[in-house]
Coordinates of C-alpha atoms and ligand atoms in Angstrom, one line a residue:
M1 CA 36.4 52.8 -33.1
N2 CA 36.1 55.7 -30.7
Q3 CA 33.1 55.0 -28.2
N4 CA 31.8 58.6 -28.6
I5 CA 30.9 58.2 -32.3
L6 CA 29.1 54.7 -32.1
A7 CA 25.5 54.7 -33.0
P8 CA 23.5 56.1 -30.0
R9 CA 21.7 53.6 -27.7
G10 CA 18.4 52.5 -28.9
T11 CA 19.2 52.9 -32.6
Q12 CA 20.1 50.3 -35.2
D13 CA 21.7 50.0 -38.6
L14 CA 19.9 48.0 -41.2
F15 CA 21.9 46.6 -44.2
G16 CA 22.1 43.8 -46.6
K17 CA 19.3 41.3 -46.4
R18 CA 17.7 43.0 -43.4
A19 CA 17.4 46.3 -45.4
Y20 CA 15.8 44.4 -48.2
R21 CA 13.4 42.6 -45.9
W22 CA 12.5 46.1 -44.5
H23 CA 11.3 47.4 -47.8
E24 CA 9.6 44.0 -48.6
I25 CA 7.5 44.4 -45.5
K26 CA 6.6 48.0 -46.5
K27 CA 5.8 46.7 -50.1
I28 CA 3.4 44.0 -48.8
I29 CA 1.6 46.5 -46.5
R30 CA 1.3 49.1 -49.3
N31 CA -0.3 46.6 -51.6
I32 CA -2.9 45.9 -49.0
M33 CA -3.5 49.6 -48.5
D34 CA -4.4 49.9 -52.2
L35 CA -6.8 47.0 -51.8
Y36 CA -8.5 48.7 -48.9
G37 CA -8.7 52.1 -50.4
L38 CA -6.2 53.9 -48.2
S39 CA -3.8 56.7 -49.4
E40 CA -0.6 57.7 -47.9
I41 CA 0.3 60.7 -46.0
I42 CA 3.8 61.9 -45.3
T43 CA 4.3 64.5 -42.6
P44 CA 7.4 66.1 -41.0
T45 CA 9.6 64.3 -38.6
F46 CA 9.4 67.2 -36.1
E47 CA 6.5 69.4 -35.0
Y48 CA 6.1 72.2 -32.6
T49 CA 6.2 70.7 -29.0
E50 CA 2.7 72.0 -28.3
L51 CA 1.1 69.8 -30.8
F52 CA 2.1 66.7 -28.7
E53 CA 1.3 68.3 -25.4
R54 CA -2.2 69.1 -26.7
S55 CA -2.8 65.7 -28.3
V56 CA -0.9 63.0 -26.7
G57 CA -1.6 64.6 -23.3
E58 CA 0.5 66.5 -20.9
E59 CA 0.3 64.0 -18.2
T60 CA 1.2 60.9 -20.2
D61 CA 4.6 59.1 -19.9
V62 CA 5.2 60.0 -23.6
V63 CA 5.1 63.7 -23.0
Q64 CA 6.5 63.6 -19.5
K65 CA 9.5 61.4 -20.0
E66 CA 10.0 60.2 -23.5
M67 CA 10.1 63.1 -25.9
Y68 CA 13.2 64.5 -27.7
T69 CA 12.5 68.2 -27.3
F70 CA 14.8 71.0 -27.9
L71 CA 14.8 74.8 -28.8
D72 CA 15.7 75.5 -32.4
K73 CA 17.9 78.4 -33.4
G74 CA 14.8 80.6 -33.5
G75 CA 13.9 79.7 -29.9
R76 CA 10.8 77.6 -30.7
S77 CA 10.3 74.4 -28.7
I78 CA 10.5 71.6 -31.3
T79 CA 9.9 67.9 -30.9
L80 CA 10.9 64.8 -32.9
R81 CA 7.6 63.1 -33.2
P82 CA 6.9 60.4 -30.6
E83 CA 4.1 58.9 -32.5
G84 CA 2.3 59.4 -35.8
T85 CA -1.4 60.4 -35.0
A86 CA -0.8 64.0 -34.0
G87 CA 1.1 65.0 -37.0
A88 CA -1.5 63.4 -39.4
V89 CA -4.4 65.0 -37.6
R90 CA -2.6 68.4 -37.8
A91 CA -1.9 67.9 -41.4
C92 CA -5.6 67.0 -42.2
I93 CA -6.8 70.2 -40.4
Q94 CA -4.2 72.5 -41.9
N95 CA -4.7 71.1 -45.5
N96 CA -8.5 71.1 -45.3
L97 CA -8.5 67.3 -46.0
L98 CA -11.5 66.7 -43.8
Q99 CA -13.6 69.0 -46.1
G100 CA -13.3 66.6 -48.9
N101 CA -14.8 63.2 -49.4
L102 CA -15.3 61.2 -46.2
P103 CA -14.4 58.8 -44.8
L104 CA -10.8 59.8 -45.4
K105 CA -8.7 56.8 -45.0
L106 CA -4.9 57.5 -44.6
F107 CA -1.7 55.4 -43.8
Y108 CA 1.9 56.3 -43.1
F109 CA 5.2 55.0 -42.4
A110 CA 6.8 57.4 -39.8
N111 CA 10.1 57.2 -37.9
C112 CA 9.3 58.2 -34.3
F113 CA 11.4 58.9 -31.4
R114 CA 11.0 58.0 -27.6
Y115 CA 13.5 58.1 -24.9
E116 CA 12.7 54.7 -23.5
K117 CA 14.6 51.9 -22.1
P118 CA 15.6 49.9 -25.1
Q119 CA 14.5 46.2 -25.2
A120 CA 14.1 43.6 -27.8
G121 CA 12.3 45.0 -30.8
R122 CA 11.9 48.4 -29.1
F123 CA 14.1 51.2 -30.2
R124 CA 14.5 55.0 -29.5
E125 CA 14.1 55.6 -33.1
L126 CA 11.2 53.5 -34.1
N127 CA 9.4 53.1 -37.3
Q128 CA 5.6 53.0 -37.2
F129 CA 3.2 51.9 -39.8
G130 CA 0.1 53.8 -38.9
V131 CA -3.5 54.2 -40.1
E132 CA -5.9 57.0 -39.4
V133 CA -9.5 57.1 -40.7
F134 CA -11.6 60.2 -40.3
G135 CA -15.4 60.9 -40.6
A136 CA -16.9 57.5 -39.7
S137 CA -18.3 57.0 -36.2
G138 CA -19.5 53.5 -36.0
A139 CA -18.3 49.9 -35.7
E140 CA -18.2 49.5 -39.4
I141 CA -15.0 51.2 -40.1
E142 CA -13.5 49.7 -37.0
V143 CA -14.3 46.1 -38.1
D144 CA -13.3 47.0 -41.7
M145 CA -9.9 48.2 -40.5
I146 CA -9.4 45.2 -38.2
S147 CA -10.2 42.8 -41.0
M148 CA -7.6 44.7 -43.1
L149 CA -5.1 43.9 -40.3
M150 CA -6.1 40.2 -40.4
R151 CA -5.3 40.3 -44.0
I152 CA -1.8 41.8 -43.2
F153 CA -1.2 39.1 -40.5
A154 CA -2.3 36.4 -42.9
E155 CA 0.0 37.8 -45.6
F156 CA 2.8 37.6 -43.2
K157 CA 1.8 34.2 -41.9
I158 CA 1.6 35.5 -38.3
T159 CA -0.8 33.0 -36.8
R160 CA 0.8 31.7 -33.7
G161 CA -1.0 32.8 -30.7
L162 CA -2.6 35.8 -32.5
T163 CA -5.2 37.4 -30.4
L164 CA -7.3 40.5 -30.8
A165 CA -8.2 42.1 -27.5
I166 CA -10.9 44.8 -27.5
N167 CA -12.4 47.1 -24.9
S168 CA -14.5 50.2 -24.7
I169 CA -13.2 52.9 -22.5
G170 CA -16.5 54.9 -22.9
C171 CA -16.9 58.6 -23.6
K172 CA -16.5 61.7 -21.6
V173 CA -19.9 61.1 -20.0
C174 CA -19.6 57.6 -18.7
R175 CA -16.0 57.6 -18.1
K176 CA -16.5 60.2 -15.5
S177 CA -18.8 57.8 -13.4
Y178 CA -16.2 55.1 -14.0
V179 CA -13.3 57.2 -13.0
D180 CA -15.3 58.1 -9.6
A181 CA -15.6 54.4 -9.0
L182 CA -12.1 53.7 -9.7
N183 CA -10.9 56.5 -7.4
E184 CA -13.0 55.2 -4.6
Y185 CA -11.4 51.5 -5.2
F186 CA -7.9 52.9 -5.5
A187 CA -8.3 55.1 -2.3
K188 CA -9.0 51.8 -0.5
H189 CA -6.1 49.9 -1.8
K190 CA -3.5 52.7 -2.6
E191 CA -0.8 51.5 -0.2
S192 CA -0.8 48.1 -1.8
Y193 CA -0.1 49.3 -5.3
C194 CA 3.5 50.0 -6.6
S195 CA 4.9 53.5 -6.4
T196 CA 4.4 54.2 -10.2
C197 CA 0.7 53.3 -9.8
Q198 CA 0.4 55.4 -6.8
T199 CA 1.6 58.4 -8.8
R200 CA -0.6 57.5 -11.8
M201 CA -3.6 57.5 -9.5
N202 CA -3.2 61.3 -9.2
K203 CA -2.4 62.1 -12.8
N204 CA -3.3 59.4 -15.3
L205 CA -5.6 57.1 -13.5
L206 CA -6.5 54.6 -16.3
R207 CA -2.8 53.7 -16.7
V208 CA -2.9 51.9 -13.4
L209 CA -4.9 49.3 -15.0
D210 CA -2.0 48.8 -17.5
C211 CA 0.6 48.0 -14.7
K212 CA 2.3 44.7 -15.2
Q213 CA 3.6 44.3 -11.7
E214 CA 2.3 41.3 -10.0
K215 CA 0.7 42.9 -7.0
C216 CA -1.0 45.5 -9.0
T217 CA -2.4 43.1 -11.6
A218 CA -3.9 41.0 -8.7
L219 CA -5.5 44.1 -7.2
N220 CA -6.8 45.3 -10.7
E221 CA -8.6 41.9 -11.1
T222 CA -11.2 43.0 -8.6
A223 CA -11.2 46.8 -9.6
P224 CA -14.5 48.2 -11.2
K225 CA -14.8 47.4 -14.9
I226 CA -15.3 50.1 -17.4
T227 CA -17.8 47.9 -19.3
E228 CA -20.1 47.9 -16.3
Y229 CA -20.3 51.7 -16.4
L230 CA -20.8 52.5 -20.1
C231 CA -23.7 54.8 -21.0
P232 CA -26.4 53.4 -23.2
D233 CA -24.8 54.8 -26.4
C234 CA -21.3 53.5 -25.7
K235 CA -22.7 50.1 -24.6
K236 CA -24.7 49.9 -27.8
E237 CA -21.6 50.7 -30.0
F238 CA -19.5 48.1 -28.1
I239 CA -22.0 45.4 -28.7
R240 CA -22.4 46.4 -32.3
L241 CA -18.6 46.1 -32.7
Q242 CA -18.7 42.6 -31.2
N243 CA -21.5 41.5 -33.5
L244 CA -19.8 42.7 -36.6
L245 CA -16.6 41.1 -35.6
Q246 CA -18.5 37.8 -35.3
L247 CA -20.3 38.4 -38.6
N248 CA -16.9 38.6 -40.3
G249 CA -15.6 35.6 -38.4
I250 CA -12.9 37.5 -36.5
A251 CA -12.1 36.0 -33.1
F252 CA -11.6 38.4 -30.2
K253 CA -11.5 38.6 -26.3
I254 CA -12.6 41.4 -24.2
D255 CA -9.8 42.7 -22.1
N256 CA -11.2 45.3 -19.5
K257 CA -7.7 46.3 -18.5
L258 CA -6.9 47.3 -22.0
V259 CA -6.8 51.2 -21.8
R260 CA -3.9 52.4 -23.9
G261 CA -1.5 54.9 -22.7
L262 CA -2.5 58.0 -24.5
D263 CA -5.1 60.6 -23.5
Y264 CA -7.0 61.0 -26.8
Y265 CA -8.8 57.7 -27.0
N266 CA -12.5 57.1 -26.4
R267 CA -14.8 54.1 -26.9
T268 CA -13.1 51.3 -28.8
V269 CA -9.5 50.5 -28.0
F270 CA -7.7 47.2 -29.3
E271 CA -4.6 45.4 -29.4
F272 CA -3.2 42.5 -31.4
I273 CA -1.0 40.2 -29.4
A274 CA 1.2 37.5 -31.1
R275 CA 3.2 34.7 -29.4
T276 CA 7.0 34.6 -30.0
P277 CA 8.7 31.3 -30.6
D278 CA 9.9 31.0 -27.0
G279 CA 6.3 31.4 -25.9
N280 CA 6.1 35.1 -24.7
N281 CA 3.2 37.3 -25.7
L282 CA 4.2 40.3 -27.7
A283 CA 1.8 43.2 -28.4
V284 CA 2.5 43.9 -32.2
L285 CA -0.2 46.6 -32.6
G286 CA -2.5 48.8 -30.7
G287 CA -5.1 51.6 -31.5
G288 CA -8.5 52.9 -30.9
R289 CA -11.0 55.6 -31.6
Y290 CA -10.4 59.2 -30.9
D291 CA -13.4 61.2 -31.7
D292 CA -12.5 64.5 -30.0
L293 CA -8.9 65.0 -31.0
V294 CA -9.6 66.8 -34.4
Q295 CA -11.8 69.3 -32.6
S296 CA -9.3 69.8 -29.7
L297 CA -6.6 70.7 -32.2
G298 CA -8.8 73.3 -33.9
G299 CA -10.8 71.3 -36.6
S300 CA -14.5 70.6 -36.7
Q301 CA -15.9 67.7 -34.7
T302 CA -14.8 64.7 -36.7
P303 CA -14.9 61.1 -35.5
A304 CA -11.7 59.2 -36.1
F305 CA -10.1 55.8 -35.5
G306 CA -6.4 54.6 -35.9
F307 CA -3.8 52.3 -34.9
G308 CA 0.1 52.0 -35.1
M309 CA 2.3 49.1 -35.5
G310 CA 6.1 49.1 -34.9
L311 CA 7.9 47.8 -37.9
E312 CA 11.0 46.7 -35.9
R313 CA 8.8 44.4 -33.9
L314 CA 7.2 43.2 -36.9
L315 CA 10.5 42.4 -38.6
M316 CA 11.8 40.7 -35.4
L317 CA 8.8 38.6 -35.3
L318 CA 8.9 37.5 -38.9
E319 CA 12.6 36.6 -38.7
E320 CA 11.9 34.6 -35.5
Q321 CA 9.2 32.8 -37.3
N322 CA 11.4 32.1 -40.2
Y323 CA 9.2 34.0 -42.6
E324 CA 10.3 33.3 -46.2
F325 CA 11.4 36.7 -47.5
S326 CA 12.1 37.0 -51.2
T327 CA 15.9 37.2 -51.9
P328 CA 17.4 40.2 -53.5
K329 CA 18.1 39.8 -57.3
S330 CA 21.8 38.7 -57.8
C331 CA 24.1 39.6 -60.6
D332 CA 23.0 38.1 -64.0
V333 CA 26.3 38.6 -65.9
F334 CA 29.7 39.4 -64.8
I335 CA 32.1 40.6 -67.6
V336 CA 35.5 39.2 -67.3
N337 CA 38.1 41.3 -69.0
A338 CA 41.1 38.8 -70.0
S339 CA 42.9 41.5 -71.9
K340 CA 43.5 44.3 -69.4
G341 CA 45.2 47.3 -70.9
N342 CA 44.0 46.6 -74.4
P343 CA 41.9 49.5 -75.4
D344 CA 39.6 47.4 -77.8
A345 CA 38.9 45.0 -75.0
E346 CA 38.1 47.9 -72.6
T347 CA 35.7 49.6 -75.2
L348 CA 34.0 46.2 -75.8
A349 CA 33.6 45.5 -72.2
W350 CA 32.1 49.0 -71.3
Q351 CA 29.8 48.8 -74.4
L352 CA 28.6 45.4 -73.5
L353 CA 27.9 46.4 -69.9
A354 CA 25.8 49.3 -71.1
D355 CA 23.9 47.3 -73.5
L356 CA 23.1 44.5 -70.9
R357 CA 21.9 47.1 -68.5
K358 CA 19.7 48.7 -71.1
Q359 CA 18.0 45.3 -71.3
N360 CA 17.5 45.3 -67.5
I361 CA 20.0 42.6 -67.1
A362 CA 22.1 43.0 -63.9
S363 CA 25.5 43.2 -65.0
E364 CA 28.9 44.2 -63.5
L365 CA 32.6 44.2 -64.5
D366 CA 35.8 44.2 -62.8
V367 CA 36.7 47.6 -61.2
M368 CA 39.6 46.1 -58.9
Q369 CA 42.4 45.3 -61.5
R370 CA 41.9 41.6 -60.6
S371 CA 43.6 38.8 -62.6
V372 CA 41.4 36.6 -64.7
K373 CA 41.3 33.9 -62.1
A374 CA 40.4 36.4 -59.4
Q375 CA 37.7 37.8 -61.5
F376 CA 36.0 34.4 -61.9
K377 CA 36.4 33.8 -58.3
Y378 CA 34.7 37.2 -57.6
A379 CA 31.7 36.4 -60.1
D380 CA 31.3 33.1 -58.1
K381 CA 31.1 35.0 -54.7
I382 CA 28.6 37.4 -55.8
N383 CA 26.6 34.4 -57.3
A384 CA 26.7 35.7 -60.9
N385 CA 24.6 33.5 -63.3
F386 CA 26.9 34.0 -66.2
C387 CA 30.3 35.3 -67.1
I388 CA 31.3 36.7 -70.5
V389 CA 35.0 36.6 -71.3
I390 CA 36.5 39.4 -73.4
G391 CA 40.0 39.0 -74.6
E392 CA 42.1 39.7 -77.6
D393 CA 40.5 37.0 -79.7
E394 CA 37.1 38.1 -78.9
C395 CA 37.9 41.7 -80.0
K396 CA 39.1 40.4 -83.3
T397 CA 36.5 37.7 -84.1
K398 CA 33.6 39.5 -82.3
M399 CA 32.6 36.1 -81.0
L400 CA 31.9 36.1 -77.2
T401 CA 32.3 33.3 -74.8
L402 CA 29.3 32.8 -72.4
K403 CA 29.9 30.7 -69.4
N404 CA 27.0 29.5 -67.3
M405 CA 28.3 29.6 -63.9
K406 CA 25.9 27.2 -62.4
N407 CA 26.7 24.3 -64.8
S408 CA 30.0 25.5 -66.3
E409 CA 28.6 25.1 -69.8
E410 CA 30.3 27.6 -72.3
K411 CA 28.8 28.9 -75.5
Q412 CA 30.4 31.0 -78.3
M413 CA 28.1 33.6 -79.7
V414 CA 28.2 36.8 -81.6
Y415 CA 27.4 40.1 -79.7
E416 CA 23.8 40.3 -80.8
E417 CA 23.1 36.7 -79.9
V418 CA 24.5 37.0 -76.5
L419 CA 22.1 39.8 -75.8
N420 CA 19.1 38.0 -77.2
Y421 CA 19.9 34.9 -75.4
L422 CA 20.4 36.6 -72.1
C423 CA 17.0 38.5 -72.6
Q424 CA 15.2 35.2 -73.0
Q425 CA 16.8 33.9 -69.9
Q426 CA 15.2 36.8 -68.0
Q427 CA 11.8 35.8 -68.9
Ligands
LIG1 ZN1 -20.5 56.8 -23.0
LIG2 ZN1 1.8 49.2 -10.4

């Protein structure tokens, strides 16, 4: 195939079993959303670029380097959404959803686009399962949503090395004194940090704490800790969060270096980390509180909390852990036409096919002009449970031969009996 028309780097095709698994994952998650009282929101794949600049933050990596942005034919700057929160918040404000019953609890499945270096489980078109809840300012909603996530992980049997890491990054007030302290510390050690960190020190200071380079992580060990700078209100909320998690029997660890890459977070941020079979830690999910975003996008002051989880990563993790997905329903009945060209056999075969499907019995007939032998072989290959043979005799006597493909047993039955028998087999 011509290289120029292969799928672009960082994208993937899902088909067969994996496409089926994909939908099974969503179905399981949807059921849990019902249980916890969340409703779905579906927003456009693209928005005006300004929305992401104003929400995600102009100085973030996402906006600076990773967005798929273009001018449309009308000359407006459009961006394929790099994440789901901004669009969800925009939709809530625009449709007056925040004037209704609060808390408003929403979930979505959104394909997002980021120009990143592709790696295992990370794609340039990525699918996010996200949750955004509006109107509740305290730790209760956070713990309720985290317990919902525990339920999801339990449902998927993700337990190996599963760790909940939490942190508080404070509010506008206390973050100021923390940022001052950090600035002072970074100024002393600037030259010892990597070049990316040195750039971040000027633009997106907190992200320095995120750096995975060895020399930076070592330096960050002794950097000032946000939790030591929290104002009384933020401290109180952070302790309440910990108490409520304990009350619900949810284990956690405090990770002072957890800051999340996006601008809009305040107070609680969290991450779930799982261990892959080869012993690596994999962040499967992250999120936090963002109490000022609604207002900064033109809504009224509304506290909010949310998270996003990459479905590609989840699928990868489940496959690595040999999660038992259910298998797609296979063919129940294959109709073997042994009298090709005979109009009566043709009519009977199509009639039978229609009647079987009416009863929700998965049925097929030959569409490839195959010989009888080849039809049986094909039925075997698609794992059909039964074959019904239709030939000249069957047309005359109206007796059909039903062959059980698993044990090769054959039964002769009249038309109605076959239908009844197969219906019973379904139950
Ligand atoms: Zn504070
Ligand atoms: Zn660094």
